[in-house]
Amino acid sequence: MDQSGALDSLLQEERVFRPLPQLVIEANVNPQELDAARKFAAMDPMGYWEEAADELDWFKKWDQVLDDSQSPFCKWFPGARCNIVYNALDRHIETANKNKLALIWEGEPGDTRKYTYFELYREVNRFANALRSLGIRKGDRVLLYMPQLPETMIAMLATAKIGAIHSVVFAGFSAKALRQRINDAQAKLLITTDGFYRNGRIIRLKDTADEALIGACADCVESMVVVRRCNLGVDMVDGRDFHYDDLVRQERNEAPTEVMDSGDPLFLLYTSGTTGKPKGIVHSHGGYMVGVHRTLTTVFDIKPTDIFWCAADPGWVTSHSSGVYGPLLAGTTSVMYEGHPNYPQADRLWSIVARYGVTIFYTAPTMIRMLMRFGTQYPKGHDLSSLRLLGTVGETISPEAWIWLYKNIGRSECPVLDTWWQTETGMFMLAPLPITLLKPGSVTKPLPGVEADVVDRNGDPVEPGKGGLLVLTRPWPAMMTGLWNDEEGYREYWEKIPGRYYAGDVARRDEDGYIWIQGRADDVINIAGHRIGPAELEAAFCVHRAVSEAAVIGVPDRIKGEAAKAFVVLHHGFEPDDDLIRDLKRTVRNELGPVAVIKSIAFCDKLPRTRSGKIMRRVLKAEELGLDLGDVTGLDDE
Ligand code: PRX
C-alpha cells in the first residue's frame, strides 16, 4: 500500500486490542499503578524523575533535579557525578547479574559469541585501558565506523567509561559522509573493522575508512583501531593503525571508571535535518541514563528472565538506547545479529528468536513490511512461543503490518508496542505499556513525566481528529543537551512554536487522547525508518557535472515507507537518457552510501523556488502525490 493509502487506512482504523488478563497480572506496572504514576508525574514532574534517578547509582547526588534557568538549555541533575557505564556494567559485577548473559551475538555466517556481564566488563576494561594508552582522554571524540559486532558495543562502553565521547557512524555511509562527521566532531580516534558479512558477501570497511581519512581531516585523527572480523588483508599505516586484538591482549582486566558531571557529553550522534549539514545531537551521562532506564523498563516491562532483541543498527539512536545502554542498565540479556534479515533465507530473524528464546522483539515497520512479502510459512516454520512483547519504532506502522505482526509473530497474544521518539529525545516519549489498550497505528499517549500536544502554527491546541504539529511541552531527562558546535541550531527546535519543543512531525489526537503520527511536517525523508535530509541528497546530485540544480522529495514506497524522488535540471548540452540516470544514481550512492535510495529521477527545466530562492519541495510533493498538504505543514518554507 502506498503512503496515501496507508494514511486513509490509519484515519479509518477503529480496532482496539486489549491485553490478555495474564499479561496484566504479571506486568511490572499494572493499570492502577500507571494511573498513579501519571498523576504523580503531572503534579510533581521533578519528584517523578528524581524517583527514577534514585533507581540508579551515583558517585554524588544532584543539587537540584532540573536547572532550566538558561532555557531552552536544560541541566538535568546538576551537581551530580556519575558514569553511565558504572550503571550499565560495573554495578552488575557486585550482584547476581555478574554471571548472567549480557550479550548473545550471532554473525551472519552462523558463528556466535556470548558474553556474561563479567566477561563484557573485563573486555570493556581492557579496551578502556587500550584507549588510554593511545592517548584518549576525557572529552576526546572517538568515531566508530562499525557494523553490528560485539566490539561495537565494547568500544562504545570503553569510550564512555574513560569519559571520552563516542560517535557511531552507520557502516552503510560513504567515505565522504564519514569524513564530514569526522571533521565536524574533530575525532581523535577512528575505530573500524576490516570488513563484515552482509547478505552472503563481505563488505570491506577499512578501505572506506582509509579513503575518508585522505584529505584535510586526517589532521585530527591520530590513530585507527581495526577489528579483525573477516581476516582480510588490509593496509595498516605504521604508527597510526592498530589491530584491536593486538591492543587488548596486553591490557589489564581492571580499569578505573571516570567520574563525570551529570551533564558531561556521553555521545554525539549525527542525524539529518532539512539543511545540507548533518546535526550532531549531544547526549549526556546523567539525564540520558535516567530517561532511558525508566522508559525502557516501563514500556518493555523488563523482567530478569527476558531476552531482549532490538534489531536496529548501532549507527542509529534506537540501538544506542534500546540495544546498548538501556538493556545493560536494566541488567537484561541482549541479542545482536550482524547480517541481513533474509540471509540465507527469509526466516533468519525467526530462527534467531526461536534458537535463543527471545522474549521481546523490537524492530522497524519497514522490516515487517519486507518480511510480510514472503508470506507466513517462514514464521510458521519456527517456535516463536518465547515471545511475549513486540515493539516498533521509526515510522508509523500501518494497521495491516501491525495485525500481521500481532497475528503471525505474536500468536495474537503479544502486544505490539509502537514507540515514538527521536535521536533528539534519547528516550521513548509516546508509547503504550503492555497493559495499554492498543489501537493499531497509534503510538497511544505520552509516557508518565512526558507532556505532548498537537497544535497549530500559533501553538494553539487543535481539536481532536484534526491534524497538527506535534510538540513536547516540558523538558525530559534524556533530552539532547545541545547540538555539537551549533547553539543556534539547538535553539531553533524551541523557537518554531515558542517555548515548546517542535518535533517536526504532523500528528492527530483522537477523542480518547490517543496520538496518531502522520509523517514529517518538514522536508526530511524517512527511508526505511532512517532520516535523510533532502539537501544532502541534492548536494550529492550536484556533484555530477551534468547537473545544474536538483530538488529531492520523499515519495511513498511500499516497503521502505518513503523513497527519494529527484527533480533534476541539467546543464546546457546534456541530454537525459538511461545511462545518465544510472550514472546519477551511482554518483549519489558514492557520495552518501547505500542508504540514499533514489527511486526515480525526473528531468525538468527549472525548479519552483520561493522569492528568497529556497526550493519549494512542498510544491513538487503536492504535485507528485496530488495532495493538498494542508495548513499545518510548510513551516520550514516560511
Ligand atoms: O518522524 C518521526 C519518526 O522518526 C523521526 C525520528 O527519527 P530518528 O531521530 O532517526 O529516530 C528514529 C528512532 C527513534 C520522528 O520525528 N518516528 C519515530 N518513531 C515513530 C516515528 N513515526 C511514527 N511512529 C513512530 N513510532
XYZ file of C-alpha atoms and ligand atoms in Angstrom:
664
model
C 0.000 0.000 0.000
C 1.328 3.450 -0.769
C 1.583 6.246 1.771
C -1.658 7.989 0.947
C -3.489 4.639 1.060
C -1.812 3.892 4.376
C -2.919 7.267 5.707
C -6.514 6.572 4.700
C -6.463 3.258 6.482
C -4.966 4.937 9.577
C -7.709 7.538 9.563
C -10.346 4.821 9.411
C -8.785 2.471 11.916
C -11.172 1.638 14.728
C -9.966 -1.694 16.029
C -8.983 -1.914 19.668
C -6.856 -4.639 21.259
C -6.963 -5.429 24.959
C -4.054 -7.139 26.706
C -4.668 -10.714 27.825
C -5.531 -10.923 31.555
C -2.421 -12.961 32.315
C -0.251 -10.204 30.906
C -1.919 -7.600 33.083
C -1.492 -9.758 36.183
C 2.194 -10.265 35.509
C 3.028 -6.705 34.394
C 5.557 -4.723 36.445
C 3.246 -1.716 36.201
C -0.457 -2.517 36.485
C -3.207 -0.152 35.285
C -3.739 1.402 38.738
C -0.013 1.991 39.137
C 0.194 3.565 35.699
C -2.653 5.859 36.594
C -0.960 6.812 39.845
C 2.364 7.380 38.048
C 0.677 9.683 35.527
C -0.964 11.684 38.302
C 2.228 11.901 40.340
C 4.278 12.945 37.294
C 1.709 15.568 36.302
C 1.606 17.056 39.801
C 5.276 16.748 40.615
C 7.366 16.041 37.499
C 10.621 16.732 39.310
C 9.632 14.281 42.036
C 8.805 11.671 39.404
C 12.176 11.952 37.677
C 14.019 12.165 40.971
C 12.496 8.857 41.943
C 13.646 7.439 38.597
C 17.174 8.761 39.228
C 17.205 7.126 42.657
C 16.979 3.712 40.993
C 20.497 4.203 39.646
C 23.902 4.606 41.320
C 25.629 7.996 41.554
C 29.079 8.950 42.825
C 27.482 12.116 44.175
C 23.795 13.081 44.146
C 22.390 16.186 42.478
C 21.900 19.636 43.980
C 18.715 20.019 42.004
C 16.708 17.812 39.615
C 16.491 20.340 36.781
C 18.123 23.684 36.235
C 16.236 25.396 33.402
C 17.408 28.907 34.213
C 19.211 29.014 30.844
C 16.190 27.645 28.967
C 15.975 26.186 26.344
C 19.297 24.764 27.541
C 18.498 22.475 30.446
C 20.762 20.873 33.009
C 19.387 17.658 34.466
C 20.716 16.614 37.857
C 23.256 19.468 38.121
C 25.903 18.905 40.761
C 25.596 15.121 40.427
C 28.544 12.929 39.488
C 28.133 9.622 37.719
C 29.102 7.496 34.760
C 26.535 5.594 32.721
C 28.970 2.683 32.361
C 29.107 2.299 36.135
C 25.375 1.645 35.989
C 25.449 -0.395 32.777
C 28.306 -2.683 33.823
C 30.343 -2.036 36.969
C 27.498 -2.318 39.463
C 26.244 -5.601 37.999
C 29.532 -7.269 38.873
C 28.585 -6.975 42.544
C 25.244 -8.733 42.049
C 23.761 -11.952 40.736
C 23.892 -10.373 37.278
C 27.642 -10.966 37.264
C 27.322 -14.360 35.616
C 24.224 -13.596 33.587
C 24.483 -13.233 29.828
C 24.723 -9.594 28.792
C 25.079 -10.228 25.064
C 24.291 -13.013 22.649
C 25.791 -12.169 19.288
C 25.321 -14.027 16.037
C 27.350 -13.421 12.901
C 25.778 -13.772 9.506
C 27.741 -16.948 8.635
C 26.318 -18.515 11.817
C 29.212 -18.033 14.237
C 28.191 -16.914 17.719
C 29.751 -15.198 20.711
C 28.253 -14.794 24.155
C 29.389 -12.502 26.959
C 28.337 -12.599 30.580
C 28.235 -9.252 32.383
C 31.564 -10.178 33.964
C 33.161 -11.012 30.625
C 31.814 -7.875 28.997
C 33.007 -5.799 31.950
C 36.533 -7.190 31.597
C 36.604 -6.771 27.843
C 35.440 -3.178 28.192
C 38.099 -2.564 30.825
C 40.829 -3.953 28.603
C 39.763 -1.777 25.720
C 39.356 1.238 28.012
C 42.983 0.762 29.056
C 43.976 0.454 25.398
C 42.191 3.699 24.606
C 44.016 5.421 27.424
C 47.322 4.070 26.163
C 46.505 5.545 22.743
C 46.252 8.920 24.453
C 42.464 9.214 24.504
C 41.271 11.342 27.395
C 38.044 12.696 28.853
C 36.171 14.823 26.307
C 38.032 13.473 23.241
C 35.854 12.307 20.365
C 36.101 8.696 19.252
C 34.412 7.866 15.987
C 33.125 4.342 15.401
C 32.576 3.240 11.831
C 31.263 -0.159 12.726
C 28.650 -2.778 11.850
C 26.849 -4.948 14.412
C 29.733 -6.614 16.225
C 30.327 -7.170 19.945
C 33.334 -4.853 19.624
C 30.976 -2.042 18.640
C 29.236 -2.295 21.974
C 32.562 -2.789 23.760
C 34.094 0.267 22.102
C 31.083 2.447 22.942
C 31.220 1.400 26.579
C 35.003 1.669 26.854
C 34.918 5.164 25.372
C 32.229 6.273 27.795
C 33.996 4.595 30.688
C 37.058 6.808 30.259
C 34.911 9.900 29.772
C 35.543 10.273 26.051
C 32.669 10.915 23.650
C 31.672 8.324 21.075
C 30.040 8.954 17.765
C 28.889 5.937 15.795
C 28.595 6.334 12.043
C 26.447 3.797 10.186
C 28.640 1.362 8.231
C 26.428 1.973 5.175
C 27.574 5.576 4.896
C 30.141 6.557 2.294
C 33.719 7.706 2.839
C 32.611 11.257 2.187
C 29.799 11.124 4.746
C 32.217 9.607 7.244
C 34.793 12.320 6.546
C 32.209 15.033 7.074
C 31.334 13.600 10.502
C 34.985 13.071 11.489
C 35.687 16.690 10.630
C 32.704 18.091 12.431
C 33.438 16.091 15.577
C 37.209 16.642 15.244
C 37.653 12.990 16.123
C 40.987 11.899 17.538
C 40.467 8.188 17.030
C 38.627 6.111 14.447
C 37.533 2.551 15.229
C 36.549 0.281 12.372
C 36.745 -3.294 11.149
C 38.464 -4.949 8.217
C 35.025 -5.879 6.903
C 31.748 -7.581 7.764
C 29.280 -10.063 6.344
C 26.136 -8.829 4.671
C 23.820 -10.909 2.523
C 26.439 -13.517 1.817
C 29.075 -11.007 0.792
C 31.988 -9.416 2.576
C 31.788 -5.634 2.772
C 35.235 -4.126 3.147
C 35.151 -1.295 5.638
C 38.730 -0.384 6.483
C 39.299 0.588 2.842
C 36.431 3.081 3.064
C 37.743 4.374 6.386
C 41.151 4.919 4.758
C 39.507 6.801 1.915
C 37.709 9.015 4.438
C 40.998 9.916 6.046
C 42.529 11.165 2.825
C 42.418 14.916 2.813
C 42.223 17.675 5.321
C 40.597 15.759 8.125
C 43.483 13.326 8.600
C 44.951 16.028 10.835
C 42.595 15.410 13.715
C 42.598 11.595 13.599
C 45.756 10.373 15.324
C 45.046 6.653 15.324
C 42.802 3.975 13.919
C 41.820 0.723 15.616
C 40.856 -2.135 13.308
C 38.794 -5.088 14.496
C 39.639 -8.310 12.662
C 36.285 -9.711 11.607
C 36.849 -11.298 8.197
C 40.612 -11.856 8.266
C 41.043 -9.623 5.252
C 44.374 -8.310 4.207
C 44.160 -4.568 4.828
C 46.726 -1.798 4.566
C 47.908 -0.797 8.017
C 49.642 2.555 8.366
C 52.628 2.193 10.666
C 52.245 4.133 13.888
C 48.647 5.075 13.102
C 46.746 1.814 12.688
C 46.453 -0.920 15.318
C 44.590 -4.184 15.381
C 42.062 -4.388 18.193
C 43.207 -7.805 19.385
C 46.867 -6.749 19.492
C 45.931 -3.792 21.666
C 43.710 -5.536 24.212
C 45.829 -8.675 24.579
C 48.352 -6.920 26.770
C 45.892 -4.856 28.815
C 44.745 -5.407 32.395
C 41.240 -6.606 33.289
C 40.523 -3.660 35.550
C 40.198 -0.015 34.574
C 39.049 2.972 36.596
C 35.712 4.489 35.618
C 35.955 8.221 35.004
C 33.832 10.332 37.344
C 31.698 12.576 35.146
C 29.427 15.518 35.783
C 25.841 14.598 35.061
C 25.790 16.963 32.057
C 29.115 15.859 30.543
C 28.667 14.553 26.988
C 28.346 10.802 26.552
C 27.898 10.617 22.801
C 27.308 12.533 19.608
C 25.039 11.069 17.013
C 24.624 12.666 13.618
C 21.164 12.899 12.138
C 19.654 14.692 9.200
C 17.624 17.860 9.153
C 16.415 19.961 6.266
C 19.783 21.634 5.728
C 22.725 20.087 3.922
C 24.719 19.538 7.084
C 24.007 16.631 9.456
C 23.358 17.692 13.048
C 25.488 16.302 15.866
C 22.996 15.523 18.608
C 24.660 15.528 22.039
C 23.526 13.339 24.939
C 24.898 13.414 28.459
C 25.672 10.756 31.066
C 23.187 11.651 33.805
C 19.916 12.708 32.230
C 20.193 10.212 29.397
C 20.705 7.238 31.698
C 17.762 8.191 33.896
C 15.374 8.734 30.983
C 16.425 5.642 29.058
C 16.384 3.375 32.103
C 12.957 4.470 33.279
C 11.253 4.370 29.889
C 12.807 1.144 28.592
C 11.991 -0.782 31.760
C 8.447 0.645 31.889
C 7.462 0.181 28.255
C 9.082 -3.215 27.789
C 8.215 -4.415 31.277
C 11.713 -5.828 31.649
C 11.954 -8.952 33.802
C 15.048 -10.853 34.968
C 14.315 -13.696 32.565
C 13.940 -11.605 29.414
C 15.971 -11.980 26.245
C 15.645 -8.618 24.566
C 16.326 -8.145 20.888
C 16.475 -4.678 19.417
C 17.265 -5.309 15.766
C 18.472 -1.759 14.993
C 21.931 -0.958 13.693
C 24.384 0.721 16.103
C 24.529 3.738 13.798
C 21.088 4.882 14.977
C 19.785 6.095 18.309
C 17.446 3.112 18.595
C 20.416 0.875 19.116
C 22.173 3.314 21.485
C 19.198 3.481 23.833
C 17.478 0.134 23.279
C 20.320 -2.070 22.077
C 23.291 -0.987 24.189
C 22.691 1.309 27.148
C 19.043 0.565 28.010
C 19.272 -3.232 28.205
C 22.549 -3.091 30.157
C 21.194 -0.508 32.592
C 18.255 -2.852 33.118
C 20.580 -5.846 33.592
C 18.900 -7.800 30.840
C 20.274 -10.050 28.095
C 20.518 -8.577 24.608
C 20.708 -10.201 21.225
C 22.705 -8.696 18.356
C 22.805 -10.016 14.794
C 25.394 -8.960 12.264
C 23.761 -9.647 8.954
C 20.914 -9.400 6.522
C 17.419 -10.459 7.662
C 16.942 -12.607 4.546
C 20.200 -14.479 4.688
C 20.302 -17.313 3.814
C 16.518 -17.088 3.550
C 13.590 -15.036 4.809
C 13.318 -16.804 8.168
C 16.636 -15.752 9.679
C 15.059 -13.451 12.257
C 12.507 -16.052 13.299
C 15.172 -18.688 13.584
C 17.155 -16.390 15.900
C 14.063 -15.728 18.028
C 13.422 -19.461 18.328
C 17.009 -20.534 18.995
C 17.738 -18.022 21.761
C 14.229 -17.846 23.190
C 13.853 -14.127 22.530
C 11.041 -12.724 24.692
C 10.913 -9.122 23.404
C 11.473 -8.248 19.762
C 11.822 -4.592 18.760
C 12.145 -3.560 15.117
C 11.038 -1.064 12.461
C 7.820 -1.279 10.414
C 9.878 -1.368 7.214
C 11.322 -4.708 8.326
C 7.831 -6.070 8.937
C 6.618 -4.886 5.539
C 9.614 -6.512 3.897
C 9.096 -9.839 5.672
C 5.332 -9.820 5.078
C 6.008 -10.175 1.367
C 7.462 -13.638 1.894
C 4.280 -14.955 3.462
C 3.607 -16.726 6.728
C 5.354 -20.019 6.019
C 8.649 -18.576 7.279
C 7.494 -17.627 10.782
C 5.334 -20.773 10.874
C 8.419 -22.913 10.499
C 9.746 -21.768 13.894
C 8.690 -21.995 17.501
C 8.081 -18.363 18.446
C 6.309 -19.167 21.701
C 9.034 -17.481 23.803
C 7.917 -14.054 22.561
C 5.808 -12.022 24.958
C 6.149 -8.445 23.644
C 6.721 -6.881 20.236
C 7.771 -3.313 19.562
C 8.179 -0.988 16.602
C 9.841 2.378 16.028
C 10.981 4.795 13.347
C 7.823 5.364 11.302
C 4.127 4.846 11.519
C 3.112 1.215 11.332
C 0.116 0.650 9.105
C -2.721 -1.284 10.726
C -2.115 -4.053 8.166
C 1.516 -4.504 9.190
C 0.526 -4.229 12.850
C -2.041 -7.004 12.530
C 0.353 -9.192 10.533
C 2.984 -8.847 13.235
C 0.469 -9.388 16.022
C -1.074 -12.495 14.451
C 1.795 -14.232 12.740
C 4.662 -13.414 15.053
C 2.847 -12.655 18.295
C 0.243 -15.509 18.153
C -2.436 -12.837 18.813
C -1.092 -12.737 22.375
C 1.827 -10.306 22.300
C 1.012 -6.596 22.361
C 2.674 -4.548 19.605
C 4.170 -1.509 21.338
C 4.576 1.351 18.889
C 7.127 3.762 20.389
C 7.562 7.333 19.168
C 10.821 9.103 19.852
C 13.792 10.709 18.104
C 17.557 10.940 18.178
C 16.997 14.233 19.967
C 14.684 12.813 22.651
C 17.052 9.960 23.541
C 14.263 8.003 25.225
C 10.746 6.786 24.374
C 8.280 9.663 24.610
C 4.895 8.498 23.316
C 4.324 4.803 23.788
C 1.992 2.252 25.284
C 2.794 -0.188 28.079
C 1.937 -3.889 27.771
C -1.236 -3.210 29.790
C -2.432 -0.453 27.469
C -5.474 -0.810 25.264
C -3.990 -0.662 21.773
C -5.236 0.826 18.536
C -3.115 -0.384 15.598
C -1.282 2.557 14.079
C -1.436 4.799 17.139
C 1.513 5.484 19.449
C -1.090 5.917 22.212
C -0.144 8.566 24.796
C 2.828 10.350 26.316
C 4.604 8.299 28.973
C 4.386 9.490 32.583
C 6.617 12.533 33.037
C 6.307 13.452 29.340
C 3.904 16.081 28.087
C 2.955 16.490 24.443
C 0.414 18.452 22.491
C -0.892 18.730 18.943
C -1.010 22.390 17.971
C -1.408 24.752 15.047
C 1.305 27.126 13.832
C 0.462 29.583 16.579
C 0.859 26.966 19.246
C -2.851 26.645 19.957
C -4.104 23.108 20.534
C -6.078 21.707 17.611
C -9.320 19.911 18.253
C -9.460 16.102 18.325
C -9.431 14.482 14.903
C -7.605 17.380 13.217
C -4.004 17.244 12.064
C -1.484 19.494 13.779
C 2.132 19.817 14.800
C 3.486 17.548 17.493
C 5.198 19.463 20.299
C 6.658 18.476 23.654
C 5.710 20.885 26.338
C 8.158 20.237 29.139
C 11.811 19.142 29.367
C 12.608 15.438 29.898
C 15.785 13.934 31.351
C 17.159 12.218 28.211
C 16.692 15.297 26.042
C 19.711 16.232 23.959
C 21.869 18.721 25.801
C 22.657 20.546 22.580
C 23.885 20.278 19.013
C 27.624 19.894 18.566
C 29.069 23.333 17.839
C 25.673 24.698 16.856
C 23.921 26.663 19.579
C 21.577 28.365 17.129
C 20.517 25.042 15.629
C 19.506 23.854 19.078
C 17.523 26.985 19.796
C 15.546 26.512 16.564
C 13.806 23.458 17.977
C 12.292 25.687 20.651
C 11.599 28.757 18.566
C 9.257 27.485 15.839
C 6.492 27.206 18.415
C 7.893 29.442 21.152
C 8.648 27.720 24.421
C 7.834 24.280 23.120
C 9.945 21.585 21.535
C 8.990 21.278 17.864
C 9.388 17.630 16.853
C 8.925 18.145 13.113
C 6.056 15.623 12.900
C 2.410 16.012 11.966
C 0.050 14.207 14.315
C -3.613 13.872 15.188
C -5.196 13.220 18.544
C -8.414 11.222 18.658
C -11.374 11.524 21.026
C -9.672 9.195 23.536
C -6.499 11.284 23.584
C -4.600 8.705 21.502
C -1.956 10.192 19.206
C -1.536 9.096 15.592
C 1.676 10.167 13.850
C 1.037 11.104 10.249
C 4.542 11.859 8.980
C 7.053 14.668 8.890
C 5.952 18.289 8.825
C 9.235 19.320 7.261
C 11.017 18.014 4.166
C 13.015 15.337 5.957
C 12.647 12.000 4.157
C 12.131 8.845 6.185
C 13.609 5.984 4.160
C 13.114 2.656 5.954
C 12.917 4.473 9.278
C 16.117 6.438 8.598
C 16.118 10.197 8.368
C 17.678 11.521 5.196
C 17.996 15.236 4.558
C 16.805 16.370 1.110
C 19.537 18.990 0.934
C 22.202 16.327 1.466
C 20.791 14.366 -1.472
C 20.520 17.475 -3.624
C 24.143 18.367 -2.930
C 25.115 14.820 -3.910
C 23.333 15.205 -7.270
C 25.096 18.486 -7.890
C 28.462 16.737 -7.690
C 27.691 15.269 -11.130
C 28.957 17.504 -13.907
C 25.692 17.267 -15.864
C 23.584 18.636 -13.005
C 22.814 22.310 -12.711
C 20.402 22.003 -9.800
C 18.279 19.363 -8.090
C 15.374 19.034 -5.688
C 14.621 15.843 -3.802
C 11.369 14.824 -2.123
C 10.109 11.706 -0.370
C 7.561 9.622 -2.278
C 5.629 6.616 -0.991
C 7.318 3.248 -1.197
C 5.543 0.012 -0.383
C 8.437 -1.471 1.604
C 10.626 1.420 2.686
C 7.780 3.740 3.636
C 9.371 6.504 1.635
C 11.959 6.634 -1.090
C 13.586 9.649 -2.713
C 12.458 11.144 -5.999
C 14.710 13.730 -7.621
C 13.876 16.595 -9.959
C 16.977 17.486 -11.884
C 17.816 20.444 -14.096
C 20.672 19.612 -16.453
C 23.390 21.932 -17.684
C 23.103 23.052 -21.242
C 24.358 20.397 -23.633
C 23.384 17.350 -21.542
C 20.504 15.110 -22.566
C 18.609 12.810 -20.209
C 18.884 9.097 -21.029
C 19.112 5.762 -19.177
C 22.898 5.920 -18.954
C 22.752 9.325 -17.341
C 20.101 8.149 -14.857
C 22.273 5.182 -13.879
C 25.277 7.462 -13.581
C 23.430 9.970 -11.406
C 22.208 7.222 -9.069
C 25.770 5.923 -8.818
C 27.077 9.398 -8.005
C 24.590 9.854 -5.179
C 25.394 6.423 -3.797
C 29.113 7.190 -3.890
C 28.546 10.489 -2.144
C 26.268 9.269 0.644
C 26.318 5.469 0.687
C 23.659 2.820 0.038
C 21.170 4.423 2.470
C 20.435 7.025 -0.170
C 17.930 5.099 -2.261
C 16.842 7.096 -5.307
C 13.611 5.679 -6.610
C 13.220 7.840 -9.680
C 14.598 10.893 -11.421
C 12.568 13.409 -13.389
C 14.230 15.994 -15.595
C 12.833 19.496 -15.754
C 13.718 22.967 -16.989
C 13.507 24.756 -13.688
C 12.611 24.202 -10.028
C 9.893 26.027 -8.086
C 11.506 28.481 -5.687
C 10.373 30.962 -3.071
C 11.079 34.628 -3.635
C 14.142 34.271 -1.433
C 15.380 31.432 -3.641
C 14.610 28.396 -1.455
C 13.472 25.298 -3.337
C 9.769 24.697 -2.692
C 9.927 20.938 -2.280
C 6.442 21.012 -0.873
C 5.029 22.176 -4.205
C 6.788 19.344 -6.011
C 5.496 16.887 -3.439
C 1.924 18.110 -3.632
C 2.041 17.909 -7.408
C 3.603 14.483 -7.351
C 1.107 12.989 -4.937
C -1.890 15.017 -5.974
C -2.215 16.091 -2.346
C -3.261 19.197 -0.567
C -0.763 19.062 2.286
C -2.888 21.402 4.302
C -2.311 24.298 6.505
C -0.139 22.883 9.215
C 2.811 21.828 7.115
C 5.279 24.041 5.367
C 6.568 25.722 8.496
C 10.052 25.448 7.077
C 9.106 27.199 3.867
C 8.367 30.434 5.650
O 9.124 11.241 12.093
C 9.293 10.559 13.313
C 9.780 9.159 13.046
O 11.186 9.202 13.106
C 11.622 10.518 13.441
C 12.831 10.440 14.303
O 13.865 9.854 13.573
P 15.216 9.450 14.285
O 15.758 10.592 15.039
O 16.083 8.847 13.239
O 14.832 8.353 15.344
C 14.165 7.205 14.954
C 14.113 6.207 16.063
C 13.886 6.690 17.436
C 10.435 11.145 14.109
O 10.477 12.560 14.056
N 9.274 8.212 14.065
C 9.948 7.684 15.093
N 9.170 6.810 15.758
C 7.970 6.804 15.153
C 8.034 7.719 14.077
N 6.968 7.954 13.277
C 5.821 7.296 13.549
N 5.691 6.401 14.566
C 6.738 6.113 15.379
N 6.612 5.219 16.344
